[in-house]
Amino acid sequence: MKYSLLLFLFLALYSSGQQNQIPRKASKIIGEWSYKSGAGLEIWEKKGGELKGREIRINKLGDSIVVEYMTIRFVNDQLVYVIEAHSSKNDSIFHHEANHFVSKNKKMNFNNIDSNVPVSISYHVGIFNRKKVKIKIQFSPNEKPVKLLMVRK
């Protein structure tokens, strides 16, 4: 009786502490990552119970601009990934577009629920080499995914 009460108390505390927390696998992308091609970088930070990121593109002249803001949160045993893209069409007009992605579990494989472009995005952090991230973006179900490689700065 005594042990079952302790076990119940432990499980109740453990399950309440695990709700809406970013899984360890997703937390591996925290930090500053640069594209291997040198075209830009991504910076991920943990703020509260979610991950906040921004993608910065670097042009040929060396100028940089933030083109996307990204958020990963854990909701109802699923990871939700939101990308807010910003781009200027003219000198003063900005275009804003948001895409929402959902994973089927705690893995970093996301499927688009808003539109059909891109269909899916997945992040793969190496098991033995945590200084590299492979990003696969699939624009069509019939095409091979575009593979991007990022390295930790």
Tab-separated table of N, CA and C in Angstrom:
chain	number	residue	atom	x	y	z
A	1	MET	N	0.832	-1.188	0.000
A	1	MET	CA	0.000	0.000	0.000
A	1	MET	C	0.880	1.256	0.000
A	2	LYS	N	1.907	1.218	0.860
A	2	LYS	CA	2.800	2.355	0.974
A	2	LYS	C	3.540	2.612	-0.344
A	3	TYR	N	4.003	1.535	-0.993
A	3	TYR	CA	4.744	1.674	-2.249
A	3	TYR	C	3.844	2.103	-3.399
A	4	SER	N	2.626	1.612	-3.405
A	4	SER	CA	1.710	2.002	-4.479
A	4	SER	C	1.348	3.485	-4.365
A	5	LEU	N	1.247	4.019	-3.158
A	5	LEU	CA	0.974	5.440	-2.963
A	5	LEU	C	2.159	6.279	-3.440
A	6	LEU	N	3.389	5.829	-3.120
A	6	LEU	CA	4.581	6.532	-3.588
A	6	LEU	C	4.697	6.478	-5.111
A	7	LEU	N	4.404	5.321	-5.691
A	7	LEU	CA	4.450	5.176	-7.146
A	7	LEU	C	3.417	6.081	-7.817
A	8	PHE	N	2.215	6.128	-7.270
A	8	PHE	CA	1.166	6.993	-7.826
A	8	PHE	C	1.572	8.463	-7.731
A	9	LEU	N	2.129	8.873	-6.606
A	9	LEU	CA	2.566	10.257	-6.427
A	9	LEU	C	3.687	10.603	-7.414
A	10	PHE	N	4.648	9.688	-7.587
A	10	PHE	CA	5.738	9.911	-8.533
A	10	PHE	C	5.210	10.036	-9.956
A	11	LEU	N	4.325	9.148	-10.380
A	11	LEU	CA	3.773	9.202	-11.735
A	11	LEU	C	2.952	10.467	-11.964
A	12	ALA	N	2.213	10.904	-10.969
A	12	ALA	CA	1.420	12.131	-11.105
A	12	ALA	C	2.329	13.340	-11.271
A	13	LEU	N	3.387	13.415	-10.483
A	13	LEU	CA	4.322	14.539	-10.605
A	13	LEU	C	5.086	14.478	-11.918
A	14	TYR	N	5.478	13.278	-12.340
A	14	TYR	CA	6.226	13.122	-13.586
A	14	TYR	C	5.374	13.512	-14.793
A	15	SER	N	4.133	13.063	-14.820
A	15	SER	CA	3.283	13.368	-15.973
A	15	SER	C	2.905	14.840	-16.031
A	16	SER	N	2.725	15.491	-14.892
A	16	SER	CA	2.399	16.922	-14.917
A	16	SER	C	3.602	17.750	-15.332
A	17	GLY	N	4.794	17.291	-15.038
A	17	GLY	CA	6.003	18.005	-15.439
A	17	GLY	C	6.338	17.813	-16.904
A	18	GLN	N	5.815	16.767	-17.537
A	18	GLN	CA	6.137	16.471	-18.923
A	18	GLN	C	5.193	17.138	-19.920
A	19	GLN	N	4.080	17.686	-19.469
A	19	GLN	CA	3.117	18.270	-20.388
A	19	GLN	C	3.657	19.569	-20.972
A	20	ASN	N	3.467	19.722	-22.278
A	20	ASN	CA	3.833	20.940	-23.008
A	20	ASN	C	5.306	21.311	-22.863
A	21	GLN	N	6.160	20.325	-22.694
A	21	GLN	CA	7.589	20.589	-22.635
A	21	GLN	C	8.221	20.135	-23.936
A	22	ILE	N	9.172	20.915	-24.401
A	22	ILE	CA	9.870	20.574	-25.627
A	22	ILE	C	10.683	19.298	-25.395
A	23	PRO	N	10.527	18.280	-26.239
A	23	PRO	CA	11.306	17.051	-26.080
A	23	PRO	C	12.807	17.305	-26.260
A	24	ARG	N	13.606	16.442	-25.698
A	24	ARG	CA	15.062	16.579	-25.766
A	24	ARG	C	15.558	16.581	-27.211
A	25	LYS	N	14.931	15.783	-28.065
A	25	LYS	CA	15.333	15.707	-29.475
A	25	LYS	C	15.198	17.075	-30.149
A	26	ALA	N	14.127	17.805	-29.862
A	26	ALA	CA	13.933	19.129	-30.458
A	26	ALA	C	14.892	20.149	-29.855
A	27	SER	N	15.240	19.985	-28.604
A	27	SER	CA	16.139	20.930	-27.942
A	27	SER	C	17.563	20.882	-28.483
A	28	LYS	N	17.882	19.856	-29.256
A	28	LYS	CA	19.224	19.739	-29.811
A	28	LYS	C	19.520	20.800	-30.863
A	29	ILE	N	18.492	21.462	-31.392
A	29	ILE	CA	18.740	22.475	-32.424
A	29	ILE	C	18.966	23.863	-31.827
A	30	ILE	N	18.938	23.986	-30.505
A	30	ILE	CA	19.200	25.275	-29.876
A	30	ILE	C	20.631	25.700	-30.187
A	31	GLY	N	20.786	26.928	-30.636
A	31	GLY	CA	22.108	27.454	-30.958
A	31	GLY	C	22.115	28.163	-32.292
A	32	GLU	N	23.307	28.483	-32.760
A	32	GLU	CA	23.479	29.184	-34.030
A	32	GLU	C	24.030	28.209	-35.057
A	33	TRP	N	23.334	28.098	-36.184
A	33	TRP	CA	23.671	27.170	-37.249
A	33	TRP	C	23.860	27.941	-38.541
A	34	SER	N	24.888	27.606	-39.297
A	34	SER	CA	25.087	28.257	-40.596
A	34	SER	C	24.933	27.215	-41.700
A	35	TYR	N	24.365	27.658	-42.823
A	35	TYR	CA	24.228	26.764	-43.971
A	35	TYR	C	25.610	26.466	-44.535
A	36	LYS	N	25.818	25.231	-44.901
A	36	LYS	CA	27.114	24.826	-45.432
A	36	LYS	C	27.455	25.610	-46.704
A	37	SER	N	26.415	26.022	-47.459
A	37	SER	CA	26.647	26.801	-48.688
A	37	SER	C	27.026	28.242	-48.380
A	38	GLY	N	26.829	28.689	-47.145
A	38	GLY	CA	27.179	30.054	-46.757
A	38	GLY	C	26.111	31.083	-47.067
A	39	ALA	N	24.912	30.622	-47.456
A	39	ALA	CA	23.843	31.534	-47.861
A	39	ALA	C	23.095	32.139	-46.681
A	40	GLY	N	23.330	31.666	-45.482
A	40	GLY	CA	22.614	32.213	-44.339
A	40	GLY	C	22.825	31.400	-43.092
A	41	LEU	N	22.000	31.685	-42.084
A	41	LEU	CA	22.091	30.964	-40.832
A	41	LEU	C	20.745	30.934	-40.142
A	42	GLU	N	20.616	30.035	-39.197
A	42	GLU	CA	19.443	29.932	-38.336
A	42	GLU	C	19.904	30.030	-36.895
A	43	ILE	N	19.138	30.769	-36.112
A	43	ILE	CA	19.438	30.922	-34.690
A	43	ILE	C	18.210	30.458	-33.919
A	44	TRP	N	18.398	29.462	-33.044
A	44	TRP	CA	17.314	28.904	-32.240
A	44	TRP	C	17.586	29.164	-30.760
A	45	GLU	N	16.546	29.587	-30.038
A	45	GLU	CA	16.628	29.836	-28.599
A	45	GLU	C	15.422	29.210	-27.916
A	46	LYS	N	15.584	28.860	-26.658
A	46	LYS	CA	14.457	28.357	-25.879
A	46	LYS	C	13.888	29.522	-25.081
A	47	LYS	N	12.609	29.782	-25.283
A	47	LYS	CA	11.919	30.851	-24.553
A	47	LYS	C	10.651	30.264	-23.958
A	48	GLY	N	10.635	30.189	-22.636
A	48	GLY	CA	9.494	29.566	-21.972
A	48	GLY	C	9.430	28.089	-22.323
A	49	GLY	N	8.271	27.624	-22.749
A	49	GLY	CA	8.102	26.229	-23.112
A	49	GLY	C	8.162	25.986	-24.603
A	50	GLU	N	8.790	26.876	-25.351
A	50	GLU	CA	8.864	26.699	-26.799
A	50	GLU	C	10.221	27.129	-27.332
A	51	LEU	N	10.497	26.715	-28.564
A	51	LEU	CA	11.721	27.113	-29.249
A	51	LEU	C	11.383	28.222	-30.242
A	52	LYS	N	12.185	29.270	-30.228
A	52	LYS	CA	12.010	30.393	-31.150
A	52	LYS	C	13.240	30.454	-32.038
A	53	GLY	N	13.004	30.584	-33.327
A	53	GLY	CA	14.118	30.645	-34.261
A	53	GLY	C	13.910	31.734	-35.287
A	54	ARG	N	14.996	32.108	-35.927
A	54	ARG	CA	14.923	33.054	-37.035
A	54	ARG	C	15.949	32.646	-38.068
A	55	GLU	N	15.551	32.800	-39.332
A	55	GLU	CA	16.443	32.481	-40.437
A	55	GLU	C	16.929	33.775	-41.040
A	56	ILE	N	18.223	33.867	-41.190
A	56	ILE	CA	18.861	35.070	-41.724
A	56	ILE	C	19.546	34.699	-43.023
A	57	ARG	N	19.234	35.420	-44.093
A	57	ARG	CA	19.878	35.196	-45.388
A	57	ARG	C	20.974	36.230	-45.578
A	58	ILE	N	22.049	35.795	-46.204
A	58	ILE	CA	23.183	36.675	-46.488
A	58	ILE	C	23.347	36.738	-48.003
A	59	ASN	N	23.306	37.950	-48.563
A	59	ASN	CA	23.439	38.075	-50.015
A	59	ASN	C	24.908	38.124	-50.421
A	60	LYS	N	25.155	38.273	-51.698
A	60	LYS	CA	26.522	38.239	-52.223
A	60	LYS	C	27.366	39.412	-51.746
A	61	LEU	N	26.716	40.507	-51.353
A	61	LEU	CA	27.443	41.672	-50.858
A	61	LEU	C	27.759	41.571	-49.367
A	62	GLY	N	27.196	40.544	-48.709
A	62	GLY	CA	27.451	40.360	-47.287
A	62	GLY	C	26.373	40.957	-46.400
A	63	ASP	N	25.335	41.540	-47.003
A	63	ASP	CA	24.231	42.082	-46.218
A	63	ASP	C	23.359	40.939	-45.720
A	64	SER	N	22.803	41.102	-44.527
A	64	SER	CA	21.948	40.060	-43.971
A	64	SER	C	20.569	40.630	-43.663
A	65	ILE	N	19.562	39.769	-43.789
A	65	ILE	CA	18.183	40.158	-43.504
A	65	ILE	C	17.444	38.950	-42.943
A	66	VAL	N	16.590	39.182	-41.951
A	66	VAL	CA	15.776	38.114	-41.376
A	66	VAL	C	14.621	37.841	-42.338
A	67	VAL	N	14.501	36.596	-42.797
A	67	VAL	CA	13.448	36.257	-43.757
A	67	VAL	C	12.360	35.372	-43.159
A	68	GLU	N	12.654	34.692	-42.058
A	68	GLU	CA	11.655	33.840	-41.428
A	68	GLU	C	11.812	33.862	-39.915
A	69	TYR	N	10.660	33.822	-39.244
A	69	TYR	CA	10.613	33.597	-37.807
A	69	TYR	C	9.940	32.248	-37.608
A	70	MET	N	10.513	31.399	-36.757
A	70	MET	CA	10.022	30.049	-36.583
A	70	MET	C	9.757	29.773	-35.104
A	71	THR	N	8.742	28.965	-34.849
A	71	THR	CA	8.390	28.575	-33.492
A	71	THR	C	8.082	27.084	-33.476
A	72	ILE	N	8.627	26.394	-32.484
A	72	ILE	CA	8.292	24.990	-32.250
A	72	ILE	C	7.760	24.893	-30.834
A	73	ARG	N	6.553	24.334	-30.718
A	73	ARG	CA	5.967	24.111	-29.384
A	73	ARG	C	5.409	22.700	-29.316
A	74	PHE	N	5.225	22.210	-28.113
A	74	PHE	CA	4.724	20.863	-27.880
A	74	PHE	C	3.294	20.985	-27.375
A	75	VAL	N	2.334	20.523	-28.185
A	75	VAL	CA	0.915	20.647	-27.848
A	75	VAL	C	0.249	19.287	-28.040
A	76	ASN	N	-0.414	18.788	-27.012
A	76	ASN	CA	-1.154	17.525	-27.088
A	76	ASN	C	-0.329	16.387	-27.673
A	77	ASP	N	0.847	16.174	-27.138
A	77	ASP	CA	1.757	15.105	-27.560
A	77	ASP	C	2.183	15.211	-29.022
A	78	GLN	N	2.152	16.417	-29.589
A	78	GLN	CA	2.620	16.656	-30.951
A	78	GLN	C	3.462	17.917	-30.969
A	79	LEU	N	4.466	17.912	-31.842
A	79	LEU	CA	5.231	19.130	-32.062
A	79	LEU	C	4.519	19.949	-33.130
A	80	VAL	N	4.377	21.241	-32.883
A	80	VAL	CA	3.766	22.162	-33.833
A	80	VAL	C	4.850	23.147	-34.247
A	81	TYR	N	5.029	23.294	-35.552
A	81	TYR	CA	6.095	24.120	-36.127
A	81	TYR	C	5.430	25.199	-36.971
A	82	VAL	N	5.662	26.456	-36.630
A	82	VAL	CA	5.074	27.581	-37.352
A	82	VAL	C	6.204	28.388	-37.978
A	83	ILE	N	6.085	28.638	-39.279
A	83	ILE	CA	7.062	29.453	-40.003
A	83	ILE	C	6.349	30.701	-40.489
A	84	GLU	N	6.846	31.852	-40.082
A	84	GLU	CA	6.324	33.133	-40.558
A	84	GLU	C	7.370	33.748	-41.465
A	85	ALA	N	7.071	33.763	-42.761
A	85	ALA	CA	8.018	34.273	-43.753
A	85	ALA	C	7.737	35.744	-44.018
A	86	HIS	N	8.798	36.523	-44.120
A	86	HIS	CA	8.699	37.951	-44.423
A	86	HIS	C	9.571	38.234	-45.636
A	87	SER	N	8.996	38.941	-46.603
A	87	SER	CA	9.780	39.335	-47.771
A	87	SER	C	9.243	40.652	-48.295
A	88	SER	N	10.119	41.417	-48.908
A	88	SER	CA	9.681	42.697	-49.464
A	88	SER	C	9.449	42.539	-50.955
A	89	LYS	N	8.270	42.977	-51.401
A	89	LYS	CA	7.967	42.922	-52.829
A	89	LYS	C	8.483	44.171	-53.523
A	90	ASN	N	8.333	45.286	-52.894
A	90	ASN	CA	8.895	46.545	-53.371
A	90	ASN	C	9.772	47.082	-52.253
A	91	ASP	N	10.211	48.302	-52.368
A	91	ASP	CA	11.057	48.861	-51.317
A	91	ASP	C	10.322	49.030	-49.998
A	92	SER	N	9.012	49.261	-50.031
A	92	SER	CA	8.305	49.554	-48.791
A	92	SER	C	7.174	48.580	-48.476
A	93	ILE	N	6.835	47.659	-49.359
A	93	ILE	CA	5.734	46.739	-49.126
A	93	ILE	C	6.292	45.391	-48.695
A	94	PHE	N	5.820	44.908	-47.543
A	94	PHE	CA	6.278	43.629	-47.032
A	94	PHE	C	5.170	42.595	-47.167
A	95	HIS	N	5.562	41.405	-47.553
A	95	HIS	CA	4.637	40.293	-47.699
A	95	HIS	C	4.849	39.347	-46.515
A	96	HIS	N	3.762	38.958	-45.883
A	96	HIS	CA	3.832	38.080	-44.710
A	96	HIS	C	3.032	36.814	-45.010
A	97	GLU	N	3.641	35.669	-44.744
A	97	GLU	CA	2.970	34.390	-44.970
A	97	GLU	C	3.332	33.448	-43.831
A	98	ALA	N	2.349	32.719	-43.324
A	98	ALA	CA	2.598	31.771	-42.236
A	98	ALA	C	2.194	30.373	-42.673
A	99	ASN	N	3.014	29.399	-42.352
A	99	ASN	CA	2.723	27.988	-42.596
A	99	ASN	C	2.776	27.248	-41.279
A	100	HIS	N	1.832	26.347	-41.084
A	100	HIS	CA	1.758	25.554	-39.864
A	100	HIS	C	2.021	24.092	-40.211
A	101	PHE	N	2.907	23.474	-39.436
A	101	PHE	CA	3.283	22.084	-39.624
A	101	PHE	C	3.045	21.339	-38.320
A	102	VAL	N	2.708	20.052	-38.424
A	102	VAL	CA	2.465	19.228	-37.244
A	102	VAL	C	3.218	17.921	-37.409
A	103	SER	N	3.794	17.449	-36.315
A	103	SER	CA	4.454	16.135	-36.334
A	103	SER	C	3.467	15.103	-35.801
A	104	LYS	N	3.697	13.852	-36.168
A	104	LYS	CA	2.824	12.790	-35.683
A	104	LYS	C	3.197	12.355	-34.276
A	105	ASN	N	4.406	12.694	-33.864
A	105	ASN	CA	4.881	12.308	-32.538
A	105	ASN	C	5.952	13.311	-32.124
A	106	LYS	N	6.869	12.903	-31.281
A	106	LYS	CA	7.904	13.813	-30.791
A	106	LYS	C	9.075	13.959	-31.750
A	107	LYS	N	9.031	13.278	-32.900
A	107	LYS	CA	10.114	13.386	-33.862
A	107	LYS	C	10.001	14.709	-34.603
A	108	MET	N	11.075	15.108	-35.237
A	108	MET	CA	11.130	16.396	-35.925
A	108	MET	C	10.781	16.234	-37.414
A	109	ASN	N	9.737	15.458	-37.708
A	109	ASN	CA	9.228	15.287	-39.065
A	109	ASN	C	7.867	15.975	-39.125
A	110	PHE	N	7.795	17.079	-39.842
A	110	PHE	CA	6.606	17.915	-39.833
A	110	PHE	C	5.884	17.860	-41.178
A	111	ASN	N	4.550	17.810	-41.139
A	111	ASN	CA	3.715	17.848	-42.333
A	111	ASN	C	2.904	19.129	-42.335
A	112	ASN	N	2.807	19.763	-43.493
A	112	ASN	CA	2.107	21.031	-43.642
A	112	ASN	C	0.606	20.811	-43.537
A	113	ILE	N	-0.083	21.603	-42.721
A	113	ILE	CA	-1.529	21.492	-42.591
A	113	ILE	C	-2.250	22.698	-43.199
A	114	ASP	N	-1.516	23.696	-43.662
A	114	ASP	CA	-2.122	24.901	-44.237
A	114	ASP	C	-2.258	24.836	-45.748
A	115	SER	N	-1.176	24.574	-46.400
A	115	SER	CA	-1.163	24.564	-47.859
A	115	SER	C	-0.356	23.364	-48.320
A	116	ASN	N	-0.163	23.249	-49.613
A	116	ASN	CA	0.576	22.092	-50.086
A	116	ASN	C	2.016	22.399	-50.460
A	117	VAL	N	2.515	23.593	-50.217
A	117	VAL	CA	3.916	23.895	-50.526
A	117	VAL	C	4.554	24.527	-49.300
A	118	PRO	N	5.581	24.038	-48.737
A	118	PRO	CA	6.133	22.699	-48.909
A	118	PRO	C	5.267	21.663	-48.204
A	119	VAL	N	5.347	20.434	-48.665
A	119	VAL	CA	4.547	19.348	-48.107
A	119	VAL	C	5.054	18.973	-46.720
A	120	SER	N	6.382	18.860	-46.584
A	120	SER	CA	6.942	18.447	-45.296
A	120	SER	C	8.346	19.012	-45.109
A	121	ILE	N	8.719	19.114	-43.834
A	121	ILE	CA	10.061	19.541	-43.429
A	121	ILE	C	10.498	18.612	-42.307
A	122	SER	N	11.738	18.154	-42.367
A	122	SER	CA	12.249	17.327	-41.277
A	122	SER	C	13.653	17.774	-40.906
A	123	TYR	N	13.936	17.736	-39.611
A	123	TYR	CA	15.251	18.063	-39.062
A	123	TYR	C	15.848	16.779	-38.508
A	124	HIS	N	17.103	16.515	-38.853
A	124	HIS	CA	17.802	15.337	-38.346
A	124	HIS	C	19.139	15.776	-37.760
A	125	VAL	N	19.261	15.646	-36.447
A	125	VAL	CA	20.518	15.950	-35.764
A	125	VAL	C	21.272	14.642	-35.623
A	126	GLY	N	22.557	14.669	-35.950
A	126	GLY	CA	23.363	13.454	-35.893
A	126	GLY	C	23.450	12.879	-34.494
A	127	ILE	N	23.502	11.569	-34.422
A	127	ILE	CA	23.623	10.900	-33.125
A	127	ILE	C	25.033	11.063	-32.576
A	128	PHE	N	26.025	10.856	-33.429
A	128	PHE	CA	27.404	10.933	-32.983
A	128	PHE	C	28.024	12.297	-33.239
A	129	ASN	N	27.500	13.037	-34.196
A	129	ASN	CA	28.027	14.364	-34.512
A	129	ASN	C	26.902	15.384	-34.368
A	130	ARG	N	26.817	16.014	-33.216
A	130	ARG	CA	25.747	16.967	-32.942
A	130	ARG	C	26.051	18.354	-33.464
A	131	LYS	N	27.089	18.467	-34.259
A	131	LYS	CA	27.442	19.759	-34.840
A	131	LYS	C	26.895	19.898	-36.250
A	132	LYS	N	26.122	18.910	-36.709
A	132	LYS	CA	25.524	18.960	-38.038
A	132	LYS	C	24.030	18.690	-37.941
A	133	VAL	N	23.264	19.415	-38.748
A	133	VAL	CA	21.824	19.201	-38.874
A	133	VAL	C	21.512	19.049	-40.346
A	134	LYS	N	20.752	18.016	-40.684
A	134	LYS	CA	20.282	17.828	-42.047
A	134	LYS	C	18.810	18.221	-42.079
A	135	ILE	N	18.481	19.108	-42.991
A	135	ILE	CA	17.101	19.538	-43.161
A	135	ILE	C	16.626	19.032	-44.518
A	136	LYS	N	15.493	18.353	-44.531
A	136	LYS	CA	14.903	17.870	-45.778
A	136	LYS	C	13.575	18.585	-45.975
A	137	ILE	N	13.441	19.252	-47.127
A	137	ILE	CA	12.214	19.967	-47.461
A	137	ILE	C	11.635	19.321	-48.704
A	138	GLN	N	10.405	18.838	-48.586
A	138	GLN	CA	9.757	18.195	-49.725
A	138	GLN	C	8.646	19.105	-50.237
A	139	PHE	N	8.767	19.527	-51.495
A	139	PHE	CA	7.820	20.460	-52.089
A	139	PHE	C	6.656	19.764	-52.769
A	140	SER	N	6.810	18.494	-53.128
A	140	SER	CA	5.751	17.735	-53.780
A	140	SER	C	5.877	16.280	-53.343
A	141	PRO	N	4.759	15.575	-53.174
A	141	PRO	CA	4.854	14.174	-52.744
A	141	PRO	C	5.583	13.285	-53.749
A	142	ASN	N	5.621	13.694	-55.011
A	142	ASN	CA	6.242	12.867	-56.044
A	142	ASN	C	7.712	13.180	-56.271
A	143	GLU	N	8.215	14.250	-55.692
A	143	GLU	CA	9.603	14.664	-55.904
A	143	GLU	C	10.476	14.256	-54.729
A	144	LYS	N	11.762	14.160	-55.006
A	144	LYS	CA	12.719	13.911	-53.935
A	144	LYS	C	12.856	15.181	-53.095
A	145	PRO	N	13.092	15.036	-51.799
A	145	PRO	CA	13.242	16.232	-50.968
A	145	PRO	C	14.550	16.973	-51.245
A	146	VAL	N	14.518	18.279	-51.039
A	146	VAL	CA	15.718	19.102	-51.120
A	146	VAL	C	16.449	18.935	-49.792
A	147	LYS	N	17.742	18.674	-49.844
A	147	LYS	CA	18.521	18.436	-48.622
A	147	LYS	C	19.430	19.637	-48.370
A	148	LEU	N	19.360	20.147	-47.160
A	148	LEU	CA	20.222	21.245	-46.729
A	148	LEU	C	21.057	20.759	-45.561
A	149	LEU	N	22.288	21.200	-45.496
A	149	LEU	CA	23.170	20.819	-44.401
A	149	LEU	C	23.570	22.066	-43.643
A	150	MET	N	23.433	22.031	-42.327
A	150	MET	CA	23.828	23.146	-41.480
A	150	MET	C	24.849	22.656	-40.474
A	151	VAL	N	25.783	23.540	-40.121
A	151	VAL	CA	26.795	23.221	-39.125
A	151	VAL	C	26.726	24.240	-37.990
A	152	ARG	N	26.998	23.770	-36.783
A	152	ARG	CA	26.944	24.627	-35.606
A	152	ARG	C	28.092	25.614	-35.635
A	153	LYS	N	27.807	26.851	-35.322
A	153	LYS	CA	28.844	27.898	-35.276
A	153	LYS	C	29.485	27.929	-33.918
